Tab-separated table of C-alpha atoms and ligand atoms in Angstrom:
chain	number	residue	atom	x	y	z
A	13	MET	CA	75.086	18.079	121.205
A	14	GLU	CA	78.192	19.321	122.953
A	15	GLY	CA	76.247	19.514	126.340
A	16	LEU	CA	73.158	21.890	127.693
A	17	GLU	CA	74.819	25.135	127.607
A	18	ASP	CA	73.156	27.035	124.816
A	19	ARG	CA	69.777	25.161	125.392
A	20	THR	CA	66.749	27.123	125.602
A	21	TYR	CA	63.383	25.802	127.138
A	22	THR	CA	60.381	25.675	124.509
A	23	ALA	CA	58.461	27.971	126.876
A	24	ASP	CA	61.357	30.313	126.574
A	25	ALA	CA	61.527	30.246	122.524
A	26	GLU	CA	60.949	33.682	121.579
A	27	PRO	CA	60.546	34.439	117.828
A	28	GLY	CA	63.445	36.101	116.299
A	29	ASP	CA	65.540	33.842	118.025
A	30	HIS	CA	68.037	30.933	116.885
A	31	ALA	CA	68.085	28.872	119.439
A	32	THR	CA	68.429	25.335	120.516
A	33	VAL	CA	65.814	23.009	122.129
A	34	ALA	CA	66.405	19.251	123.528
A	35	GLY	CA	63.514	17.301	124.851
A	36	TRP	CA	61.662	14.266	123.941
A	37	VAL	CA	59.241	13.910	120.845
A	38	HIS	CA	56.077	13.978	122.056
A	39	GLU	CA	54.199	13.805	118.400
A	40	ILE	CA	55.314	13.583	114.656
A	41	ARG	CA	52.080	14.990	112.022
A	42	ASP	CA	53.275	14.114	108.805
A	43	LEU	CA	50.945	16.266	106.373
A	44	GLY	CA	52.687	15.221	103.496
A	45	GLY	CA	54.926	18.360	101.839
A	46	ILE	CA	55.118	19.117	105.297
A	47	ALA	CA	55.355	17.660	108.744
A	48	PHE	CA	55.580	18.683	112.168
A	49	LEU	CA	57.898	17.589	115.357
A	50	ILE	CA	56.220	18.493	118.466
A	51	LEU	CA	59.188	18.139	120.456
A	52	ARG	CA	58.513	18.283	124.575
A	53	ASP	CA	60.480	19.306	127.822
A	54	THR	CA	59.779	19.911	131.177
A	55	GLU	CA	58.340	23.775	130.289
A	56	GLY	CA	56.399	22.710	127.457
A	57	LYS	CA	56.003	21.878	123.867
A	58	ILE	CA	57.353	23.582	120.424
A	59	GLN	CA	56.629	22.787	116.911
A	60	VAL	CA	59.163	22.345	114.657
A	61	LYS	CA	58.434	22.407	111.097
A	62	PHE	CA	59.646	19.887	108.344
A	63	GLU	CA	59.380	21.602	104.421
A	64	LYS	CA	60.449	18.461	102.809
A	65	ASP	CA	61.022	19.739	99.413
A	66	GLU	CA	63.044	22.933	100.716
A	67	MET	CA	65.221	21.130	103.343
A	68	ASP	CA	67.895	18.742	103.199
A	69	ASP	CA	66.873	14.865	102.712
A	70	ASP	CA	69.118	13.851	105.644
A	71	LEU	CA	68.093	16.649	108.078
A	72	VAL	CA	64.042	15.828	107.052
A	73	GLU	CA	64.916	11.975	107.170
A	74	THR	CA	66.700	12.675	110.920
A	75	GLY	CA	63.690	14.351	112.300
A	76	LEU	CA	60.576	12.517	110.839
A	77	ASN	CA	62.168	9.323	111.655
A	78	ALA	CA	62.605	9.688	115.297
A	79	ALA	CA	60.605	7.500	116.755
A	80	ARG	CA	57.732	8.916	119.812
A	81	GLU	CA	59.737	9.338	123.151
A	82	SER	CA	63.278	9.652	121.737
A	83	VAL	CA	65.487	12.528	122.718
A	84	VAL	CA	66.457	14.684	120.269
A	85	SER	CA	67.767	18.506	119.862
A	86	VAL	CA	67.175	20.833	117.767
A	87	THR	CA	68.469	24.061	116.711
A	88	GLY	CA	67.437	26.727	114.153
A	89	ALA	CA	65.245	29.709	113.583
A	90	VAL	CA	62.358	30.722	116.132
A	91	GLU	CA	59.475	32.474	113.631
A	92	GLU	CA	56.029	33.269	115.201
A	93	GLU	CA	53.312	31.497	113.646
A	94	PRO	CA	49.444	31.558	115.320
A	95	ARG	CA	48.630	27.970	114.024
A	96	ALA	CA	51.400	26.341	115.935
A	97	PRO	CA	49.980	25.018	119.591
A	98	THR	CA	52.229	27.690	121.639
A	99	GLY	CA	52.501	30.831	118.512
A	100	VAL	CA	55.762	29.923	117.574
A	101	GLU	CA	57.917	27.207	115.546
A	102	ILE	CA	61.511	26.279	114.897
A	103	THR	CA	62.864	25.918	111.307
A	104	PRO	CA	65.360	23.471	111.692
A	105	GLU	CA	69.038	23.689	110.708
A	106	SER	CA	70.542	21.115	112.192
A	107	VAL	CA	68.733	17.849	114.308
A	108	GLU	CA	70.421	15.435	116.490
A	109	VAL	CA	69.048	12.206	118.018
A	110	ILE	CA	70.567	12.143	121.378
A	111	ALA	CA	68.826	8.889	122.774
A	112	GLU	CA	66.589	6.908	120.719
A	113	ALA	CA	63.599	4.865	121.974
A	114	ASP	CA	61.875	1.930	121.524
A	115	THR	CA	58.686	1.962	118.948
A	116	GLU	CA	56.786	0.369	121.143
A	117	LEU	CA	56.157	2.112	124.675
A	118	PRO	CA	54.786	0.506	127.340
A	119	LEU	CA	52.314	3.543	127.805
A	120	ASP	CA	51.787	6.283	125.593
A	121	PRO	CA	53.178	9.682	127.264
A	122	SER	CA	50.673	11.528	125.118
A	123	GLY	CA	47.909	10.612	126.970
A	124	LYS	CA	45.986	9.454	124.079
A	125	VAL	CA	45.563	5.983	124.849
A	126	ASP	CA	44.417	5.424	128.472
A	127	ALA	CA	46.677	3.266	130.797
A	128	ASP	CA	45.830	1.446	134.247
A	129	LEU	CA	47.247	2.953	137.205
A	130	SER	CA	49.713	-0.119	137.649
A	131	THR	CA	51.246	0.113	133.977
A	132	ARG	CA	51.811	3.471	134.729
A	133	LEU	CA	53.380	2.643	138.278
A	134	ASP	CA	55.734	0.178	136.773
A	135	ASN	CA	56.661	2.625	133.637
A	136	ARG	CA	56.403	6.047	135.835
A	137	THR	CA	59.349	7.404	133.913
A	138	LEU	CA	57.020	7.769	131.152
A	139	ASP	CA	53.894	8.404	132.811
A	140	LEU	CA	55.501	11.363	134.603
A	141	ARG	CA	56.163	12.754	131.293
A	142	LYS	CA	52.243	13.218	131.343
A	143	ASP	CA	51.490	17.158	131.979
A	144	GLU	CA	48.982	16.216	134.468
A	145	VAL	CA	51.101	13.657	136.351
A	146	GLN	CA	54.374	16.141	136.180
A	147	ALA	CA	51.861	18.625	137.585
A	148	ILE	CA	50.573	16.756	140.263
A	149	PHE	CA	54.725	16.237	141.502
A	150	GLU	CA	54.885	20.109	141.093
A	151	ILE	CA	52.379	20.519	143.459
A	152	ARG	CA	53.662	18.146	145.668
A	153	SER	CA	57.127	19.917	145.916
A	154	GLU	CA	55.401	23.471	146.272
A	155	ILE	CA	52.866	22.022	149.504
A	156	LEU	CA	56.569	20.784	151.073
A	157	ARG	CA	58.029	23.917	150.475
A	158	ALA	CA	54.990	25.944	151.946
A	159	ALA	CA	55.167	23.875	155.042
A	160	ARG	CA	58.637	24.266	155.833
A	161	GLU	CA	58.451	28.081	155.223
A	162	ALA	CA	54.906	27.852	157.610
A	163	PHE	CA	57.295	25.471	160.408
A	164	ARG	CA	59.986	28.318	160.126
A	165	ASP	CA	57.671	30.958	160.538
A	166	ALA	CA	56.443	29.125	163.976
A	167	ASN	CA	60.127	28.797	165.273
A	168	ALA	CA	60.596	25.303	164.299
A	169	THR	CA	64.062	23.585	163.278
A	170	GLU	CA	63.788	21.573	160.683
A	171	VAL	CA	65.735	17.881	161.787
A	172	THR	CA	65.771	13.929	160.697
A	173	THR	CA	65.407	11.167	162.569
A	174	PRO	CA	66.040	7.899	162.515
A	175	LYS	CA	64.534	5.263	160.015
A	176	ILE	CA	66.120	2.084	161.534
A	177	VAL	CA	65.247	1.633	164.814
A	178	ALA	CA	65.319	-0.925	167.767
A	179	THR	CA	61.666	-0.806	169.145
A	180	GLY	CA	58.543	0.674	167.210
A	181	THR	CA	56.826	3.669	168.574
A	182	GLU	CA	53.433	1.635	169.761
A	183	GLY	CA	54.976	-1.813	169.220
A	184	GLY	CA	52.190	-4.099	167.237
A	185	THR	CA	52.049	-5.499	164.257
A	186	GLU	CA	52.202	-2.299	162.239
A	187	LEU	CA	56.260	-2.834	162.047
A	188	PHE	CA	58.857	-3.975	159.519
A	189	PRO	CA	61.136	-6.079	160.774
A	190	ILE	CA	64.734	-5.699	159.724
A	191	THR	CA	68.184	-7.495	160.493
A	192	TYR	CA	70.493	-5.121	161.909
A	193	PHE	CA	74.113	-6.620	161.908
A	194	GLY	CA	72.708	-10.424	163.058
A	195	GLU	CA	70.088	-8.393	165.498
A	196	GLU	CA	66.325	-7.505	165.112
A	197	ALA	CA	65.325	-4.088	163.950
A	198	PHE	CA	62.333	-2.467	162.822
A	199	MET	CA	61.515	0.541	160.182
A	200	ASN	CA	60.155	3.380	162.149
A	201	GLN	CA	56.495	4.024	162.243
A	202	SER	CA	56.671	7.005	163.308
A	203	PRO	CA	59.089	9.522	164.216
A	204	GLN	CA	57.014	10.382	167.721
A	205	LEU	CA	59.126	9.066	170.414
A	206	PHE	CA	62.524	11.089	168.576
A	207	LYS	CA	60.742	14.361	167.694
A	208	GLN	CA	59.645	14.192	171.602
A	209	LEU	CA	63.169	13.849	173.147
A	210	THR	CA	64.345	16.809	170.736
A	211	ALA	CA	61.578	18.755	171.467
A	212	GLY	CA	62.538	18.559	175.213
A	213	SER	CA	65.900	19.934	174.274
A	214	ASN	CA	66.757	23.277	173.973
A	215	LEU	CA	65.359	23.151	170.304
A	216	GLU	CA	61.810	23.380	171.711
A	217	ARG	CA	60.003	23.463	168.569
A	218	VAL	CA	61.014	20.682	165.386
A	219	PHE	CA	59.324	19.710	162.694
A	220	GLU	CA	60.212	16.342	160.098
A	221	ILE	CA	59.592	15.326	156.955
A	222	GLY	CA	60.405	11.814	156.316
A	223	PRO	CA	59.751	8.337	155.546
A	224	ILE	CA	57.353	6.166	158.040
A	225	PHE	CA	57.042	2.475	157.630
A	226	ARG	CA	53.763	0.734	158.815
A	227	ALA	CA	53.063	-2.540	157.771
A	228	GLU	CA	49.358	-2.637	157.497
A	229	GLU	CA	47.751	-5.529	155.725
A	230	HIS	CA	44.837	-3.760	153.867
A	231	ASN	CA	45.466	-2.119	150.799
A	232	THR	CA	42.931	0.675	150.577
A	233	PRO	CA	42.706	3.930	148.329
A	234	ARG	CA	44.471	6.101	151.505
A	235	HIS	CA	47.046	3.922	152.931
A	236	LEU	CA	50.479	3.303	152.308
A	237	ASN	CA	53.377	0.958	153.266
A	238	GLU	CA	55.683	3.610	152.983
A	239	ALA	CA	54.783	7.113	153.749
A	240	THR	CA	55.898	10.537	154.016
A	241	SER	CA	54.894	12.108	157.148
A	242	ILE	CA	54.924	15.909	158.235
A	243	ASP	CA	55.630	15.516	161.855
A	244	PHE	CA	55.280	18.845	164.741
A	245	GLU	CA	56.147	18.596	168.048
A	246	GLY	CA	56.521	21.973	170.237
A	247	ALA	CA	57.638	22.532	173.916
A	248	PHE	CA	55.448	24.762	175.990
A	249	CYS	CA	52.992	23.717	173.868
A	250	ASP	CA	49.446	22.570	174.627
A	251	HIS	CA	46.925	20.464	172.396
A	252	GLU	CA	45.642	23.914	171.420
A	253	ASP	CA	48.409	25.391	170.372
A	254	ALA	CA	49.404	22.446	168.453
A	255	MET	CA	46.384	22.999	166.615
A	256	ASP	CA	46.893	26.259	165.955
A	257	VAL	CA	50.285	25.445	164.060
A	258	CYS	CA	48.643	22.453	162.143
A	259	GLU	CA	46.270	24.860	160.649
A	260	SER	CA	48.432	27.824	159.906
A	261	VAL	CA	50.119	24.645	157.594
A	262	VAL	CA	47.706	23.346	156.495
A	263	LYS	CA	46.258	26.521	154.972
A	264	SER	CA	49.778	27.707	153.730
A	265	ALA	CA	49.907	24.584	151.633
A	266	TYR	CA	46.276	25.558	150.128
A	267	GLU	CA	47.709	29.379	149.742
A	268	ALA	CA	51.034	28.142	148.133
A	269	VAL	CA	49.082	26.153	145.781
A	270	SER	CA	46.972	28.519	144.650
A	271	GLU	CA	49.136	31.795	144.610
A	272	ASN	CA	52.297	29.585	142.601
A	273	CYS	CA	50.534	26.593	140.662
A	274	ALA	CA	48.039	28.065	138.419
A	275	ASP	CA	49.210	26.120	135.581
A	276	GLN	CA	49.370	22.627	137.148
A	277	LEU	CA	46.184	23.624	138.607
A	278	GLU	CA	44.757	24.130	135.052
A	279	THR	CA	46.380	21.345	133.345
A	280	LEU	CA	44.717	19.159	136.406
A	281	GLY	CA	41.275	20.449	135.413
A	282	LEU	CA	41.035	22.516	138.800
A	283	ALA	CA	41.474	26.410	137.985
A	284	GLY	CA	38.185	27.489	138.608
A	285	GLU	CA	37.191	25.116	141.452
A	286	PHE	CA	40.315	25.283	143.766
A	287	GLU	CA	39.662	26.762	147.142
A	288	VAL	CA	42.155	28.021	149.766
A	289	PRO	CA	40.173	27.257	153.266
A	290	ASP	CA	39.796	30.622	154.450
A	291	ASP	CA	37.957	30.573	158.203
A	292	ALA	CA	39.394	28.954	161.313
A	293	PHE	CA	38.642	25.366	161.079
A	294	PRO	CA	35.908	23.770	163.582
A	295	ARG	CA	37.016	22.086	166.600
A	296	LEU	CA	34.112	19.400	167.393
A	297	THR	CA	34.456	17.403	170.506
A	298	TYR	CA	34.578	13.378	170.077
A	299	GLU	CA	31.046	13.670	171.717
A	300	GLU	CA	29.703	15.968	169.547
A	301	ALA	CA	31.250	14.088	166.489
A	302	ILE	CA	29.396	10.862	167.680
A	303	GLU	CA	26.026	12.495	168.275
A	304	LYS	CA	26.339	14.138	165.220
A	305	ILE	CA	27.088	11.015	163.033
A	306	ASN	CA	24.347	9.065	164.791
A	307	ALA	CA	21.647	11.845	163.476
A	308	THR	CA	22.836	11.326	160.120
A	309	GLY	CA	21.351	7.957	160.498
A	310	GLU	CA	23.721	6.583	158.183
A	311	LEU	CA	25.438	4.060	160.719
A	312	ASP	CA	23.542	0.552	161.120
A	313	GLU	CA	24.330	0.451	164.897
A	314	GLN	CA	24.601	3.825	166.972
A	315	LEU	CA	27.783	4.900	168.382
A	316	VAL	CA	28.819	4.915	172.101
A	317	TRP	CA	31.092	6.797	173.818
A	318	GLY	CA	34.545	4.549	173.142
A	319	ASP	CA	34.041	3.346	170.430
A	320	ASP	CA	36.309	4.222	167.430
A	321	LEU	CA	34.825	6.322	164.334
A	322	PRO	CA	34.473	3.794	161.531
A	323	THR	CA	34.935	4.713	158.380
A	324	GLU	CA	31.474	5.541	156.961
A	325	GLY	CA	31.134	7.222	160.205
A	326	GLU	CA	34.104	9.785	159.036
A	327	HIS	CA	32.384	9.774	155.826
A	328	ALA	CA	28.906	10.777	157.237
A	329	LEU	CA	30.408	13.441	159.232
A	330	GLY	CA	32.729	14.896	156.530
A	331	GLN	CA	29.423	15.234	153.964
A	332	GLU	CA	27.992	17.165	157.048
A	333	MET	CA	30.879	19.459	157.977
A	334	GLY	CA	32.129	19.747	153.971
A	335	ARG	CA	35.360	21.369	155.167
A	336	HIS	CA	38.332	20.525	157.639
A	337	TYR	CA	37.425	20.097	160.952
A	338	PHE	CA	39.270	19.071	164.069
A	339	ILE	CA	38.055	16.553	166.603
A	340	THR	CA	39.081	16.629	169.881
A	341	ASP	CA	38.692	15.125	173.190
A	342	TRP	CA	38.804	11.939	172.739
A	343	PRO	CA	38.110	8.995	175.083
A	344	SER	CA	41.432	7.865	176.448
A	345	GLU	CA	41.442	4.446	176.329
A	346	ILE	CA	41.434	4.651	172.348
A	347	LYS	CA	44.543	7.369	172.172
A	348	PRO	CA	48.165	6.220	172.409
A	349	PHE	CA	49.991	6.093	176.160
A	350	TYR	CA	52.029	8.712	175.085
A	351	ILE	CA	49.041	11.331	174.500
A	352	LYS	CA	48.087	13.375	177.839
A	353	ASP	CA	44.825	13.083	179.628
A	354	HIS	CA	42.860	16.354	180.496
A	355	ASP	CA	43.740	17.037	184.258
A	356	ASP	CA	40.319	17.434	185.392
A	357	ASP	CA	39.093	14.256	183.938
A	358	GLU	CA	41.062	11.432	183.283
A	359	ALA	CA	38.667	9.075	180.956
A	360	LEU	CA	38.789	12.301	178.386
A	361	SER	CA	42.874	12.824	176.319
A	362	THR	CA	43.956	16.467	174.783
A	363	GLY	CA	44.383	13.727	171.870
A	364	PHE	CA	42.797	15.469	168.295
A	365	ASP	CA	42.191	14.374	164.451
A	366	LEU	CA	41.753	17.092	162.038
A	367	MET	CA	39.246	15.252	159.431
A	368	HIS	CA	39.429	16.293	155.530
A	369	PRO	CA	35.413	15.638	154.503
A	370	ARG	CA	37.157	12.578	152.641
A	371	MET	CA	39.196	11.050	155.546
A	372	GLU	CA	41.927	11.744	158.482
A	373	LEU	CA	44.816	13.800	157.761
A	374	VAL	CA	46.557	14.498	161.063
A	375	SER	CA	46.604	13.182	164.727
A	376	GLY	CA	48.056	14.524	167.724
A	377	GLY	CA	47.777	15.959	170.978
A	378	GLN	CA	49.628	16.776	174.417
A	379	ARG	CA	51.697	14.649	175.488
A	380	GLU	CA	52.388	13.042	178.514
A	381	HIS	CA	55.445	14.823	180.357
A	382	ARG	CA	55.777	13.200	183.731
A	383	TYR	CA	57.782	10.297	184.146
A	384	GLU	CA	55.248	8.054	186.369
A	385	GLN	CA	52.386	8.722	184.214
A	386	LEU	CA	54.495	7.740	181.208
A	387	ILE	CA	55.893	4.297	182.720
A	388	GLU	CA	51.951	3.741	183.559
A	389	GLY	CA	50.790	4.409	180.085
A	390	PHE	CA	53.088	1.854	178.668
A	391	GLU	CA	52.349	-0.754	181.327
A	392	GLN	CA	48.639	-0.285	180.458
A	393	GLN	CA	49.438	0.043	177.032
A	394	GLY	CA	51.048	-3.717	177.221
A	395	LEU	CA	54.493	-2.502	176.691
A	396	ASP	CA	58.163	-3.259	178.850
A	397	PRO	CA	58.973	0.708	179.897
A	398	ASP	CA	62.553	-1.306	180.147
A	399	GLU	CA	62.738	-1.182	176.688
A	400	PHE	CA	61.849	2.244	175.851
A	401	ALA	CA	64.325	3.219	178.099
A	402	TYR	CA	66.448	5.572	175.935
A	403	TYR	CA	62.854	7.399	175.970
A	404	THR	CA	61.264	7.487	179.352
A	405	ASP	CA	65.060	8.312	180.715
A	406	MET	CA	64.938	11.868	179.713
A	407	PHE	CA	61.452	12.458	180.984
A	408	LYS	CA	64.091	12.283	184.346
A	409	TYR	CA	65.823	15.280	183.615
A	410	GLY	CA	63.330	18.083	182.927
A	411	MET	CA	60.972	17.396	180.067
A	412	PRO	CA	59.017	20.211	179.778
A	413	PRO	CA	55.086	19.604	178.512
A	414	HIS	CA	55.006	19.619	174.436
A	415	ALA	CA	52.252	18.774	172.086
A	416	GLY	CA	52.628	17.711	168.760
A	417	TRP	CA	50.718	16.397	165.650
A	418	ALA	CA	51.500	14.416	162.288
A	419	ILE	CA	49.784	14.643	158.775
A	420	GLY	CA	50.560	12.462	155.676
A	421	ALA	CA	51.923	14.346	152.988
A	422	GLU	CA	50.610	11.962	150.614
A	423	ARG	CA	47.146	12.248	152.018
A	424	LEU	CA	47.481	16.232	152.170
A	425	ILE	CA	48.155	16.025	148.613
A	426	MET	CA	45.350	13.683	147.557
A	427	THR	CA	42.558	15.739	149.170
A	428	LEU	CA	43.936	18.966	148.394
A	429	LEU	CA	44.080	17.776	144.788
A	430	ASP	CA	40.331	15.492	145.007
A	431	LEU	CA	42.909	12.500	143.394
A	432	ASP	CA	41.077	9.281	144.258
A	433	ASN	CA	44.028	7.004	145.489
A	434	ILE	CA	46.660	7.817	147.562
A	435	ARG	CA	49.658	6.272	144.663
A	436	GLU	CA	48.657	9.314	142.422
A	437	ALA	CA	50.530	11.344	145.281
A	438	VAL	CA	54.015	9.458	145.494
A	439	LEU	CA	56.404	8.580	142.931
A	440	TYR	CA	57.033	5.003	143.778
A	441	PRO	CA	54.505	3.793	145.634
A	442	ARG	CA	54.471	0.744	148.370
A	443	ASP	CA	51.756	-1.771	149.057
A	444	ARG	CA	50.753	-5.249	149.018
A	445	GLN	CA	51.625	-5.740	145.926
A	446	ARG	CA	54.399	-3.516	145.101
A	447	LEU	CA	58.155	-3.259	146.207
A	448	SER	CA	59.544	-2.486	142.732
A	449	PRO	CA	59.950	0.075	141.102
B	507	ATP	P1	43.984	5.559	159.925
B	507	ATP	O1	43.532	5.217	161.093
B	507	ATP	O2	43.763	6.612	158.730
B	507	ATP	O3	44.344	4.596	159.210
B	507	ATP	P2	45.951	6.000	161.550
B	507	ATP	O4	45.638	7.000	162.733
B	507	ATP	O5	46.763	4.846	161.580
B	507	ATP	O6	45.616	6.396	160.745
B	507	ATP	P3	48.280	8.041	162.491
B	507	ATP	O7	49.128	7.025	163.061
B	507	ATP	O8	47.073	9.129	163.382
B	507	ATP	O9	47.541	7.264	161.529
B	507	ATP	O10	49.253	8.990	161.296
B	507	ATP	C1	49.283	10.017	161.306
B	507	ATP	C2	49.098	10.347	160.199
B	507	ATP	O11	49.916	9.851	159.214
B	507	ATP	C3	47.694	10.106	159.826
B	507	ATP	O12	46.526	11.048	160.242
B	507	ATP	C4	47.930	9.984	158.086
B	507	ATP	O13	47.721	11.447	157.255
B	507	ATP	C5	48.891	9.739	158.200
B	507	ATP	N1	49.111	7.933	158.160
B	507	ATP	C6	49.048	7.382	159.071
B	507	ATP	N2	49.421	6.266	158.785
B	507	ATP	C7	49.200	5.760	157.121
B	507	ATP	C8	49.316	4.894	155.953
B	507	ATP	N3	49.382	3.682	156.142
B	507	ATP	N4	49.719	5.515	154.557
B	507	ATP	C9	49.143	7.328	154.311
B	507	ATP	N5	49.408	8.012	155.396
B	507	ATP	C10	49.023	7.429	156.753
B	508	MG	MG1	45.231	8.759	163.407
C-alpha cells in the first residue's frame, strides 16, 4: 500500500464504490467454499468475501492466512449484502498484509475471551481495540472538550502550570520526591497555589486540565497515583460563584456525552439509562450532611461536628440523595489552610465538596486572600511560610478575593459511565503495583 490517501473508512464504504479499506483482521470465518475476513478500523467493521473457486489462489491465501489482528488493506468492489454485519461487503481484487500479528495474542480484542484488568492494562493497545474500551476514551475526549467549552463560556483562560515543584501544595506524605539537578524537588500534588497566583493577575479566571501526583499508599477503586485534575480559579468569585461554574462544567459534560456520543453509549450498554442531571444540585451544609448520615443508622458510631465523613457515611448519604449534591460550610479545622473561613464564623469554612452518590468528585472553596491570615494559616497547618514565599509574597501586591475548585477527570468519567474501577478511565494508570506501561 502506497500510503493512506485513497483509504476509505469502513463506515463510509457504500455499495457501488470501488474502495480501499485498511485495518485489523478482526476475525476470519471459513465456511468451506466461501470465507469471510472481517476487517476492523476506527469507525467499525466490514466484511470481505472470498469465493475460493472463483478467485486467484494467491489472493485467497493471503487474505485467509492473515493471523487475527494483522494489519491489512483490501481493495475491491463494495456491494450490498443484507446478511453482512453492516449491510455491505467487499469482494477483493487485492489484499496486502501491512503488519503481521503473532498467532498467539496476550488478549482477545474481539472480547470473546475475557481478560482480567491487569492483563488488559499490560496490553492496552490490544485492549483499546475493543469497541467498549474505545468508547470510554472517545467519551473521555468529549468530556474534556465539553469542559473546555464550558470554561470558555465562563470567561476562563486555559493555563498550564509546572508539575515539578520545590514545595508541595499542602506538604505532607502525599508527595513524590524527585532529584532536580542535585536538589530535592517534588511532583506537584495539585496546581492549587499556581492557579491562585494566576487568578490574582489580569487573567482573573483560569482553568487547567493536567496531571496531579499523589503518593497515596492505599490501593482503592477510586484513587490513582497520577490523576488528571480539572481545575478552576476565579478572581472576584466567592464559593457560591465557584459552585455555579462547577455545576455548569459537570452538567455540560453530561449534556455533551448525551448529544454527541450516542454510539458510544450504545456500545457501553447505557443508551437507555443515561441521564443528564437537570435541576440545580442540592447544597447541603456539613451539619445537615452529618445529621442525615446519622439518621440512616448505617454507621456504628454517630458522627459529631468536626469528624471527616467516612466512606460508609458518604455512601449512605449518596444513596439517600440519589444524585449530585454539594456539601458546604465544613468545619474550618478539616479544610486546608488556604480555604477562607466565613467572615461571621471562624469555625466555619467556605470550603465545599461536590459529591456523586458513589464518591467525592470535587473540592473547592473561597480562598484566604488576606496576607496576615494566610501566613497564620500556614503556621497553624505546621508549614513554614518562608518556604512558600513565592506564593505568599504575591498576596502583598493586591490579591483580589477569589475562589475555585478541582474535579478529578477520571472520577467524573467513572461516575458518568458507572465504571467499577477508576483505572478503566485512564489509558496507563499509575498505582501501587503499576509503573509501566
Ligand atoms: P479523597 O478524599 O476522595 O481521596 P481528596 O479530598 O484527597 O480526595 P482533593 O485534594 O480534594 O482530593 O482533590 C480534588 C479532587 O481531585 C477530588 O475530589 C478527586 O476528584 C480528585 N482526586 C484527588 N486525589 C485523587 C486520586 N488519588 N485519584 C483520583 N482522583 C483524585
Ligand atoms: Mg477533597
